[in-house]
Amino acid sequence: MFYMGGLLLDEVYLQAPRPVLRALLGVLGVDGGSYYYRYYRLICFVLRALLGVLVGVWFWGTYTFWLKNCTSAAIDFSKEVFPALLSELKSLVVFLRESKGGRLGFPTSLLSDREQGGLSRAAAAVRLVSGRVVVVVVLEFCSFTTVNKTVEGTVFIDVKAPIGTTDDDFICATLDWWPPEKCDYGSCSWGLAGILNLDLSRNILLNAVKAFSPLKIRMGGTLQDKVVYGIDDNQQPCTSFVKNTSEMFGFARGCLPMNRWDELNSFFQIAGVKVIFGLNALTGRTIDSNGEAVGAWNYTNVESFIRYTVRKNYTIHGWELGNELCGSGVGTRVSANQYAVDTAALRSVVQNAYENVDSKPLIIAPGGFYDSDWFKEYINKTTKSLDVVTHHIYNLGPGVDDHLVEKILNPSVLDGESGTLSGLHNIIKSSSTSAVAWVGEAGGAYNSGHNLVTNAFVFSFWYLDQLGMASKYDTKTYCRQSLVGGNYGLLNTTNFEPNPDYYSALLWHRLMGRNVLSTSFTGTQKIRSYTHCAKQSKGITLLLINLDKNTTVQAKLAFNGTMTLRRKIRSRTSHHKHKIRKTTVIKLPKGTDAKIRREEYHLTAKDRNLQSQTMLLNGNILSVNSSGTIPPLEPVHVNSAKPITVAPLSIVFAHMPDVAVAACKAQP
């Protein structure tokens, strides 16, 4: 502190006019030429000491303020702030030692012109570096300390009627064709996670899939339209994908051997998977000078493959035609009119192949990025041939983006995808089609995602918000890219241990029912809120996502419509069920019995590190045991009369089994 005070004094001396210093010395009783220099060192010593004390008092006061007002988890002061300050001071000392003539503490009149030049440079250094010290102190406190505040808010839930419905098995994940040689930005993140080489014998993989019972798995991806099926009528060798930079997407075509198809289906049957298989839609076409794939689809190999599947009694939930060929396409594109013709052809192939099978697979397409004009034309031309309209979502941009975390925590970015979801919803509503909407593939950040972002805790903010938003717009199924593979897998690519989003998906699957209720939140714009009728249980389930790093939210509930508390509530004269028939906003009665409780699931990151791959449920680490068993997801029980507490940067599922509402009485 003494040294810092000296630096401040030296800076004042070097910048102040000599008359000002003489006047200051005069006030102190020192005057005259020789006395000016004789007492200068003594005066400097005293002033250094005084300024050092003042700096110390300021520093201690700031530190005390931090202790009183900042969260203890935000920073280790001794390990983070002090080292930063010490580093700045060391850089100052080194600079001054290297400065020519930099002898602070002496009057400039005693120095030569050359020395004064060096001292001027030293003075500039003092001004620069001492300013940096002050800035560092401010920045260290601003960036490392988080003043945690609490705000109250209200969740408004309209319980009169659902605004949308989902499939019971809404959660879906993908398996992709990428071989180990697939690399993005210098990182090869797929390993042995592709369809052709995934190790299906691992017990942890089986347990992870069976936990959903059933889980929809969509098989497809970028190389889907370069796959041939290794059946008897295929005259060419059945080999895996080979890297070839001159080919579209950097790989020559690959082949699916039927023995591998047999292995996959054996696993799917044991694990209870609903299979959606993406078919090659480019066979027989040529790509013109404009980059458009033209000509009729040659489905000969596809038809043989489908018939083989039927003969083997493999259950396929849906056949999907093509991958990202709609609109402007990725790699190439097919016109909406031609795609409609090809969809009708696929339906005919499936109908013929499944002629003697009672349950026929869904016809699904186009599996690409939403383009309103293209989708409108296609949907209107496939009213008799299409069951499911699929589109893909990568709204966060490329995986190499260093600002993905900021995007994920930005409500405006999250809201951006609502235009796509609502646009497709409106096209379907205005058409005579009976087809429904699915998100067929969604990885958030394209080109395999971003390690320690799209496979870390922070991505659950994006993922769960996507699930909630898609449900609001009547999306029936949401397929996450990927189950395993890349940097956005629900499971680790090498050891198959669940990443945080796996547990988020499993909680959604177990808690969120089919009927979607209109939900809004007032109090802060950083809370995302979604409500569904409870899954396989009474009541409702509320999802709250807190994007704010400094604010704890106390959320009260309000319902618009008719609701019943299933259990008895206490009154002065009797015990009875409490039913409210108002159509205005109401709150839970103050006299609610303490026995009426809700189940809460609080999700946080380990050590509050958003880029951690370890998730905590109600403060406990979620991890598989040595046998690869998925851990139980147990709630905490809270008095329903109390507000729901949502900590900063956390996620809460709240299941309220005792709240009966009209919108949940007749779930489809």
XYZ file of C-alpha atoms in Angstrom:
668
model
C 0.000 0.000 0.000
C 2.932 2.326 0.840
C 4.426 1.668 -2.574
C 1.114 2.342 -4.336
C 0.808 5.621 -2.430
C 4.284 6.546 -3.590
C 3.360 5.859 -7.183
C 0.389 8.180 -6.879
C 2.549 10.921 -5.312
C 5.223 10.601 -7.979
C 2.591 10.892 -10.669
C 1.172 14.048 -9.071
C 4.649 15.566 -8.789
C 5.612 14.835 -12.351
C 2.390 16.296 -13.749
C 1.868 19.318 -11.442
C 3.436 22.720 -12.200
C 6.327 23.673 -9.927
C 4.495 26.730 -8.455
C 1.740 24.444 -7.226
C 4.259 22.285 -5.398
C 6.005 25.324 -3.945
C 2.639 26.574 -2.671
C 1.903 23.168 -1.165
C 5.288 23.179 0.583
C 4.622 26.707 1.763
C 1.430 25.584 3.456
C 3.506 22.989 5.228
C 5.930 25.705 6.399
C 8.660 25.032 3.876
C 9.781 27.796 1.531
C 12.752 28.904 -0.441
C 15.033 27.340 -2.998
C 17.427 25.218 -0.940
C 14.765 24.198 1.556
C 12.637 23.091 -1.343
C 15.127 20.394 -2.224
C 16.402 19.714 1.308
C 13.014 18.727 2.653
C 11.686 17.209 -0.521
C 12.608 13.614 0.364
C 11.178 13.927 3.885
C 7.962 15.421 2.571
C 7.731 12.720 -0.073
C 8.180 10.077 2.602
C 5.382 11.536 4.746
C 3.035 11.985 1.812
C 3.822 8.474 0.573
C 2.834 7.119 3.970
C -0.397 9.124 4.087
C -1.407 8.137 0.582
C -0.491 4.537 1.301
C -2.840 4.539 4.285
C -5.624 6.068 2.183
C -5.154 3.456 -0.538
C -5.178 0.724 2.083
C -8.400 2.026 3.642
C -10.039 2.195 0.204
C -8.866 -1.293 -0.661
C -10.093 -2.767 2.633
C -13.455 -1.024 2.286
C -13.923 -2.455 -1.185
C -12.978 -5.916 0.027
C -15.458 -5.639 2.930
C -18.199 -4.561 0.514
C -17.468 -7.621 -1.603
C -17.723 -9.925 1.392
C -21.098 -8.505 2.399
C -22.739 -8.213 -0.995
C -21.341 -10.911 -3.258
C -22.029 -14.619 -3.481
C -19.400 -16.793 -1.904
C -19.347 -19.087 -4.918
C -18.469 -16.280 -7.294
C -14.732 -15.958 -6.582
C -11.858 -17.008 -4.376
C -10.461 -13.541 -3.596
C -6.994 -14.703 -2.544
C -6.605 -16.864 -5.642
C -8.043 -14.555 -8.289
C -8.049 -10.842 -7.408
C -4.742 -10.528 -5.512
C -2.699 -12.388 -8.157
C -4.113 -10.109 -10.844
C -3.178 -6.977 -8.879
C 0.272 -8.343 -8.077
C 0.867 -9.057 -11.753
C -0.009 -5.469 -12.660
C 2.327 -4.043 -10.002
C 5.161 -6.308 -11.129
C 4.754 -5.118 -14.707
C 4.984 -1.529 -13.432
C 8.232 -2.182 -11.545
C 9.827 -3.892 -14.541
C 8.850 -1.007 -16.818
C 10.271 1.635 -14.482
C 13.543 -0.233 -14.032
C 13.978 -0.373 -17.785
C 13.097 3.307 -18.296
C 16.128 5.551 -18.889
C 16.582 8.076 -16.120
C 13.431 6.978 -14.435
C 14.403 8.095 -10.898
C 11.111 8.951 -9.308
C 11.345 11.006 -6.144
C 13.807 13.628 -7.442
C 13.002 17.082 -8.840
C 13.464 17.381 -12.575
C 15.686 20.454 -12.266
C 18.478 18.253 -10.887
C 18.432 16.025 -13.970
C 20.070 16.444 -17.351
C 17.974 16.996 -20.477
C 18.566 13.387 -21.455
C 17.522 12.179 -18.031
C 14.458 14.391 -18.087
C 13.446 12.748 -21.367
C 13.719 9.356 -19.753
C 11.807 10.569 -16.729
C 9.018 11.847 -18.955
C 8.724 8.396 -20.406
C 8.675 6.931 -16.916
C 5.993 9.407 -15.896
C 3.900 8.310 -18.838
C 4.399 4.743 -17.726
C 3.274 5.609 -14.204
C 0.163 7.300 -15.533
C -0.564 4.314 -17.768
C 0.180 1.510 -15.352
C -1.232 3.141 -12.226
C -4.366 3.727 -14.249
C -4.286 0.086 -15.199
C -4.045 -0.876 -11.527
C -7.192 1.083 -10.738
C -8.960 -0.361 -13.776
C -7.882 -3.870 -12.836
C -9.270 -3.436 -9.325
C -12.592 -2.282 -10.745
C -12.720 -4.962 -13.425
C -11.721 -7.749 -11.065
C -14.559 -6.831 -8.739
C -17.030 -6.319 -11.566
C -16.231 -9.506 -13.444
C -15.623 -11.947 -10.622
C -18.171 -10.853 -8.051
C -21.874 -11.347 -8.562
C -24.285 -9.406 -6.425
C -27.140 -11.849 -6.037
C -30.588 -10.326 -5.808
C -34.020 -11.856 -5.400
C -37.098 -10.840 -7.354
C -40.674 -11.990 -7.115
C -42.682 -12.969 -10.141
C -45.876 -14.697 -11.147
C -46.427 -17.619 -13.488
C -49.779 -17.262 -15.261
C -51.210 -20.568 -16.493
C -54.345 -20.722 -18.619
C -56.007 -23.987 -17.652
C -59.218 -23.709 -19.686
C -58.010 -25.627 -22.757
C -54.717 -26.868 -24.220
C -53.003 -24.768 -26.872
C -51.270 -27.771 -28.422
C -50.574 -31.468 -28.071
C -47.458 -33.572 -28.489
C -46.847 -37.246 -29.063
C -46.558 -39.288 -25.907
C -43.031 -40.136 -27.038
C -42.166 -36.530 -27.889
C -38.450 -36.996 -27.171
C -36.446 -38.316 -30.113
C -32.709 -38.573 -30.790
C -30.686 -39.164 -33.936
C -27.991 -41.522 -35.138
C -25.828 -40.204 -37.960
C -23.796 -41.732 -40.788
C -20.567 -39.790 -40.160
C -17.408 -41.939 -40.165
C -14.440 -41.306 -37.815
C -12.758 -39.178 -40.502
C -15.434 -36.478 -40.202
C -13.678 -33.375 -38.851
C -14.736 -29.761 -38.271
C -12.408 -26.851 -37.557
C -9.537 -29.255 -36.899
C -11.495 -31.416 -34.452
C -12.667 -34.948 -35.267
C -15.494 -35.443 -32.784
C -17.439 -38.393 -34.190
C -15.131 -41.269 -33.388
C -16.898 -44.624 -33.619
C -20.370 -43.174 -33.113
C -21.670 -43.511 -36.668
C -24.424 -45.899 -37.725
C -21.941 -48.254 -39.372
C -19.525 -48.558 -36.435
C -21.373 -47.773 -33.193
C -20.632 -50.396 -30.522
C -24.082 -51.801 -29.781
C -22.827 -54.239 -27.139
C -22.186 -51.626 -24.459
C -24.525 -52.058 -21.504
C -24.509 -48.358 -20.688
C -25.821 -47.552 -24.181
C -28.631 -50.065 -23.804
C -29.563 -48.707 -20.367
C -29.542 -45.121 -21.587
C -31.978 -45.902 -24.404
C -34.210 -48.240 -22.386
C -34.706 -45.553 -19.733
C -37.093 -43.780 -22.122
C -39.029 -46.890 -23.059
C -39.715 -46.085 -25.835
C -37.288 -43.675 -27.469
C -37.739 -42.552 -31.047
C -34.461 -42.741 -32.965
C -34.154 -41.079 -36.340
C -31.383 -42.529 -38.515
C -30.084 -40.123 -41.128
C -27.971 -37.038 -41.650
C -25.838 -35.327 -44.253
C -24.504 -38.525 -45.860
C -27.972 -40.107 -45.990
C -28.360 -39.287 -49.682
C -25.060 -41.015 -50.462
C -26.035 -44.388 -48.932
C -26.783 -47.533 -50.905
C -28.266 -50.643 -49.335
C -26.279 -53.860 -49.594
C -28.953 -56.275 -50.689
C -28.679 -58.989 -53.338
C -29.682 -56.815 -56.296
C -26.937 -54.288 -55.518
C -24.142 -55.284 -57.914
C -21.470 -53.020 -56.397
C -19.210 -53.831 -53.406
C -20.712 -52.811 -50.063
C -18.003 -50.590 -48.568
C -17.976 -47.847 -45.945
C -17.675 -44.140 -46.681
C -14.289 -43.081 -48.041
C -12.996 -39.543 -47.652
C -12.862 -37.745 -50.996
C -12.652 -33.954 -50.975
C -13.823 -33.725 -54.586
C -17.171 -35.298 -53.672
C -20.176 -33.481 -52.219
C -19.756 -33.300 -48.414
C -16.190 -34.622 -48.723
C -17.015 -38.335 -48.885
C -17.702 -40.891 -51.602
C -20.843 -42.948 -51.232
C -21.083 -45.662 -48.592
C -23.072 -48.852 -48.180
C -25.211 -50.314 -45.394
C -24.564 -54.083 -45.207
C -27.617 -56.122 -44.315
C -25.795 -57.891 -41.478
C -25.248 -54.464 -39.894
C -28.939 -53.647 -40.437
C -29.750 -56.915 -38.656
C -27.505 -55.969 -35.709
C -29.097 -52.553 -35.418
C -32.619 -53.947 -35.405
C -31.705 -56.529 -32.788
C -30.528 -53.701 -30.542
C -33.611 -51.599 -31.296
C -35.958 -54.433 -30.356
C -34.219 -55.052 -27.026
C -33.984 -51.345 -26.198
C -37.572 -50.550 -27.171
C -36.765 -48.087 -29.952
C -39.214 -46.583 -32.435
C -37.141 -46.403 -35.619
C -37.373 -43.600 -38.158
C -35.114 -44.363 -41.114
C -33.979 -41.704 -43.581
C -33.802 -42.923 -47.183
C -31.517 -41.843 -50.016
C -33.562 -39.480 -52.207
C -30.877 -38.591 -54.774
C -30.428 -41.914 -56.574
C -31.058 -41.480 -60.300
C -30.792 -37.697 -60.329
C -28.153 -35.433 -61.832
C -27.068 -32.041 -60.534
C -27.378 -29.220 -63.066
C -25.272 -26.080 -63.419
C -27.486 -24.237 -60.925
C -26.838 -26.815 -58.230
C -30.310 -28.343 -58.450
C -30.844 -32.099 -58.482
C -33.055 -32.850 -61.470
C -34.727 -35.938 -62.832
C -36.965 -38.613 -61.350
C -36.035 -40.473 -58.212
C -34.830 -44.039 -58.806
C -36.234 -45.982 -55.868
C -35.270 -49.503 -56.985
C -32.617 -50.004 -54.294
C -34.851 -48.375 -51.666
C -37.760 -50.669 -52.516
C -35.568 -53.766 -52.205
C -34.305 -52.538 -48.847
C -37.835 -51.898 -47.549
C -38.996 -55.335 -48.689
C -36.007 -56.948 -46.957
C -36.993 -55.109 -43.766
C -40.579 -56.364 -44.023
C -39.436 -59.958 -44.598
C -37.316 -59.776 -41.447
C -40.297 -58.485 -39.448
C -38.406 -55.386 -38.355
C -40.754 -52.713 -37.038
C -40.183 -49.299 -38.593
C -42.118 -46.359 -37.185
C -41.515 -44.175 -40.212
C -39.645 -43.930 -43.523
C -38.240 -40.460 -44.204
C -37.384 -39.274 -47.710
C -34.155 -37.309 -48.145
C -32.083 -34.978 -45.997
C -31.859 -31.182 -46.362
C -32.830 -31.062 -50.035
C -35.713 -28.598 -49.611
C -35.649 -24.860 -50.169
C -32.150 -23.730 -51.149
C -30.820 -27.067 -49.917
C -27.490 -28.033 -48.398
C -25.172 -29.394 -51.069
C -28.001 -29.615 -53.593
C -31.762 -29.142 -53.762
C -34.924 -30.627 -55.243
C -37.953 -28.583 -56.295
C -41.112 -28.786 -54.190
C -43.106 -30.169 -57.096
C -40.629 -32.979 -57.817
C -40.367 -33.771 -54.107
C -44.152 -34.136 -53.933
C -44.059 -36.594 -56.850
C -41.311 -38.589 -55.131
C -43.224 -38.628 -51.837
C -46.224 -40.154 -53.583
C -43.898 -42.763 -55.094
C -42.521 -43.637 -51.659
C -46.016 -44.028 -50.266
C -46.871 -46.417 -53.075
C -43.718 -48.469 -52.420
C -44.505 -48.675 -48.697
C -48.155 -49.579 -49.249
C -47.182 -52.420 -51.562
C -44.391 -53.733 -49.349
C -46.609 -53.659 -46.234
C -49.684 -54.998 -47.996
C -50.072 -57.867 -45.529
C -48.985 -55.893 -42.469
C -51.654 -54.284 -40.311
C -49.580 -51.409 -38.941
C -47.954 -49.406 -41.707
C -45.064 -46.968 -41.215
C -45.435 -43.205 -41.439
C -44.332 -41.369 -44.576
C -42.066 -38.539 -43.446
C -40.389 -35.676 -45.358
C -38.650 -33.415 -46.320
C -36.181 -33.252 -43.417
C -34.568 -29.896 -44.174
C -34.477 -26.219 -43.307
C -37.724 -24.295 -43.313
C -38.489 -22.215 -46.381
C -42.048 -20.885 -46.247
C -42.742 -20.855 -50.000
C -41.204 -24.268 -50.608
C -42.961 -25.868 -47.625
C -46.313 -24.337 -48.519
C -46.186 -25.700 -52.072
C -44.943 -29.096 -50.936
C -47.533 -29.540 -48.177
C -50.390 -28.540 -50.449
C -49.244 -31.095 -53.051
C -48.847 -34.009 -50.613
C -52.172 -33.948 -48.799
C -52.790 -37.628 -49.609
C -49.259 -38.988 -49.374
C -47.541 -37.336 -46.390
C -47.998 -38.114 -42.683
C -45.268 -36.018 -41.061
C -43.591 -32.744 -42.093
C -40.044 -32.550 -40.721
C -37.685 -29.592 -40.496
C -34.244 -29.005 -38.984
C -33.012 -26.413 -36.480
C -29.456 -25.057 -36.150
C -30.327 -21.519 -35.130
C -27.140 -20.798 -33.145
C -24.884 -20.812 -36.198
C -21.571 -22.653 -36.646
C -20.058 -24.684 -33.853
C -16.814 -22.727 -34.114
C -18.541 -19.570 -32.810
C -16.931 -18.434 -29.545
C -20.089 -16.604 -28.490
C -22.422 -19.585 -28.264
C -22.844 -19.312 -24.489
C -23.946 -15.690 -24.779
C -26.409 -16.643 -27.519
C -27.852 -19.475 -25.458
C -28.479 -17.135 -22.512
C -29.997 -14.398 -24.681
C -33.835 -14.477 -24.653
C -33.980 -12.670 -27.999
C -31.899 -15.376 -29.670
C -34.059 -18.090 -28.152
C -37.221 -16.327 -29.312
C -35.902 -16.183 -32.870
C -36.903 -19.749 -33.706
C -40.556 -19.082 -32.882
C -40.980 -17.626 -36.381
C -40.118 -20.967 -37.986
C -42.280 -22.995 -35.617
C -45.289 -20.715 -35.941
C -44.850 -20.354 -39.702
C -44.959 -24.099 -40.302
C -47.821 -24.469 -37.834
C -49.878 -21.896 -39.743
C -49.171 -23.502 -43.136
C -50.377 -26.868 -41.851
C -53.486 -25.323 -40.277
C -54.414 -23.540 -43.490
C -53.887 -26.651 -45.634
C -56.198 -29.609 -46.101
C -53.354 -31.931 -45.114
C -53.607 -34.298 -42.176
C -49.834 -34.223 -41.743
C -48.307 -33.054 -38.468
C -45.065 -31.218 -37.723
C -41.895 -32.724 -36.273
C -38.486 -31.267 -35.634
C -36.556 -33.990 -37.438
C -33.056 -32.903 -36.446
C -31.833 -30.177 -34.098
C -28.290 -29.713 -32.860
C -28.333 -25.967 -32.272
C -24.859 -25.318 -33.689
C -24.024 -26.929 -37.025
C -20.792 -28.689 -38.009
C -20.853 -31.012 -35.011
C -21.471 -28.428 -32.294
C -18.900 -27.030 -29.860
C -17.117 -29.060 -27.209
C -17.925 -27.988 -23.625
C -20.884 -25.963 -24.845
C -23.319 -28.126 -26.807
C -22.418 -31.154 -24.681
C -22.293 -29.256 -21.376
C -24.795 -28.014 -18.801
C -25.326 -24.651 -20.493
C -26.904 -26.330 -23.522
C -29.863 -27.501 -21.446
C -31.047 -23.880 -21.400
C -31.304 -23.990 -25.191
C -32.525 -27.589 -25.434
C -35.329 -27.440 -22.875
C -36.441 -24.058 -24.180
C -36.613 -25.594 -27.650
C -38.736 -28.476 -26.377
C -41.098 -26.064 -24.655
C -41.376 -23.688 -27.588
C -41.866 -26.452 -30.154
C -44.647 -27.939 -28.027
C -46.460 -24.604 -27.937
C -46.715 -24.689 -31.718
C -48.183 -28.191 -31.830
C -44.957 -29.962 -32.781
C -45.523 -33.654 -32.121
C -41.929 -34.938 -31.907
C -38.523 -33.322 -31.404
C -35.391 -35.199 -32.580
C -32.164 -34.101 -30.944
C -28.924 -34.316 -32.891
C -27.544 -36.580 -31.619
C -27.998 -39.563 -29.322
C -24.245 -40.047 -29.556
C -21.630 -38.483 -31.813
C -20.217 -35.043 -32.511
C -20.025 -32.448 -29.762
C -23.784 -32.348 -29.217
C -24.579 -35.919 -28.199
C -26.881 -36.762 -25.330
C -24.234 -39.371 -24.527
C -20.450 -39.075 -24.460
C -18.984 -40.207 -27.775
C -16.388 -42.584 -26.314
C -17.754 -43.963 -23.035
C -21.505 -43.327 -23.568
C -21.872 -41.662 -20.165
C -24.813 -39.243 -20.172
C -24.148 -35.587 -20.789
C -26.368 -33.056 -18.950
C -28.922 -32.848 -21.767
C -29.597 -36.566 -21.450
C -31.006 -36.020 -17.961
C -32.928 -32.950 -19.145
C -34.507 -35.053 -21.896
C -35.318 -37.896 -19.508
C -36.989 -35.564 -17.015
C -39.065 -34.036 -19.804
C -40.031 -37.505 -21.032
C -41.187 -38.572 -17.565
C -42.850 -35.367 -16.378
C -44.302 -33.447 -19.335
C -47.544 -34.865 -20.707
C -49.170 -34.390 -24.088
C -51.417 -31.385 -23.444
C -49.679 -28.007 -23.575
C -50.991 -25.105 -21.475
C -50.536 -21.434 -22.273
C -47.982 -20.055 -19.810
C -46.400 -16.655 -19.223
C -44.199 -15.087 -16.562
C -44.075 -11.564 -15.184
C -41.221 -10.300 -13.037
C -38.142 -10.681 -15.246
C -37.506 -11.318 -18.925
C -34.836 -13.890 -18.078
C -37.333 -16.565 -16.991
C -38.629 -18.996 -19.612
C -41.793 -20.831 -18.553
C -43.712 -23.791 -19.987
C -46.528 -25.926 -18.560
C -47.946 -29.307 -19.597
C -50.439 -31.658 -18.082
C -48.466 -34.164 -16.058
C -47.212 -37.352 -17.715
C -48.889 -40.558 -16.507
C -49.939 -38.750 -13.353
C -52.459 -36.282 -12.042
C -51.931 -32.551 -12.063
C -49.624 -30.338 -14.087
C -45.872 -29.924 -14.555
C -44.250 -26.507 -14.830
C -40.808 -25.894 -16.341
C -38.936 -22.741 -15.317
C -35.587 -21.777 -16.885
C -33.600 -18.936 -15.283
C -31.152 -17.340 -17.734
C -30.017 -14.689 -15.237
C -26.653 -15.191 -13.550
C -27.350 -12.876 -10.599
C -31.061 -13.152 -9.839
C -32.952 -15.667 -7.749
C -36.633 -15.764 -8.661
C -39.475 -16.478 -6.251
C -42.259 -17.597 -8.573
C -45.876 -17.582 -7.444
C -48.577 -19.367 -9.405
C -51.764 -17.932 -10.838
C -54.375 -19.787 -12.871
C -56.881 -18.451 -15.354
C -59.836 -20.822 -15.481
C -61.377 -23.547 -13.352
C -59.205 -25.658 -11.107
C -59.615 -28.053 -8.221
C -57.295 -28.840 -5.337
C -57.586 -32.608 -5.102
C -56.741 -32.870 -1.446
C -58.609 -31.477 1.499
C -57.841 -27.984 2.678
C -58.297 -26.690 6.158
C -61.155 -24.346 7.100
C -62.668 -23.361 10.416
C -65.662 -25.662 10.144
C -64.877 -28.556 7.863
C -62.547 -30.330 5.495
C -63.562 -30.397 1.864
C -62.294 -30.195 -1.670
C -61.727 -26.650 -2.799
C -63.015 -25.855 -6.281
C -62.729 -22.509 -8.007
C -65.000 -21.742 -10.941
C -63.788 -18.259 -11.751
C -62.462 -17.288 -15.131
C -60.235 -14.580 -13.697
C -56.718 -14.936 -12.388
C -56.689 -16.737 -9.054
C -54.029 -17.957 -6.672
C -53.756 -20.947 -4.399
C -55.804 -20.337 -1.250
C -53.901 -19.122 1.804
C -55.493 -21.845 3.878
C -54.064 -24.626 1.748
C -53.232 -27.646 3.872
C -49.512 -28.099 4.478
C -49.920 -31.688 3.305
C -50.571 -30.481 -0.238
C -47.097 -30.670 -1.668
C -45.434 -30.477 -5.036
C -42.409 -32.300 -6.420
C -39.481 -30.152 -7.544
C -36.445 -31.044 -9.647
C -33.721 -28.381 -9.513
C -30.979 -28.674 -12.143
C -27.666 -26.854 -11.705
C -24.101 -27.137 -12.992
C -21.326 -28.612 -10.891
C -19.332 -25.815 -9.207
C -21.672 -23.362 -10.967
C -19.568 -23.864 -14.087
C -21.941 -23.603 -17.033
C -19.511 -25.489 -19.243
C -19.310 -28.424 -16.877
C -20.425 -31.791 -18.199
C -21.699 -32.752 -14.761
C -25.272 -31.918 -13.763
C -26.660 -31.713 -10.250
C -30.232 -32.673 -9.404
C -31.330 -31.020 -6.169
C -27.657 -30.604 -5.285
C -26.663 -34.208 -6.003
C -24.391 -35.265 -8.860
C -26.077 -37.317 -11.568
C -23.887 -40.161 -12.793
C -24.141 -43.808 -13.759
C -22.698 -46.514 -11.528
C -20.050 -49.063 -12.493
C -22.727 -51.214 -14.140
C -23.875 -48.364 -16.356
C -27.196 -48.007 -14.549
C -28.981 -44.694 -15.054
C -29.460 -43.007 -11.651
C -32.937 -42.423 -10.214
C -34.251 -38.894 -10.691
C -35.745 -38.115 -7.295
C -37.562 -34.855 -6.479
C -37.693 -32.783 -3.325
C -41.142 -32.201 -1.826
C -42.221 -28.637 -1.107
C -45.330 -27.101 0.427
C -47.484 -26.036 -2.517
C -48.389 -22.751 -0.836
C -44.779 -21.556 -1.059
C -43.336 -19.836 -4.133
C -41.054 -21.846 -6.396
C -37.449 -20.759 -5.898
C -35.401 -20.665 -9.089
C -31.715 -20.021 -8.447
C -29.559 -18.067 -10.915
C -28.664 -20.059 -14.022
C -30.752 -23.022 -12.992
C -33.679 -25.053 -14.297
C -36.679 -26.284 -12.310
C -39.356 -28.838 -13.106
C -42.259 -28.560 -10.651
C -44.887 -31.301 -10.672
C -48.122 -30.339 -8.885
C -50.191 -33.538 -8.641
C -52.975 -31.966 -6.582
C -53.911 -29.293 -9.116
C -56.728 -30.568 -11.339
C -57.581 -28.425 -14.350
C -60.099 -28.697 -17.153
C -57.431 -28.764 -19.862
C -56.001 -31.999 -18.475
C -59.192 -34.001 -18.037
C -59.196 -35.425 -21.535
C -55.624 -35.956 -22.663
C -55.415 -37.618 -26.084
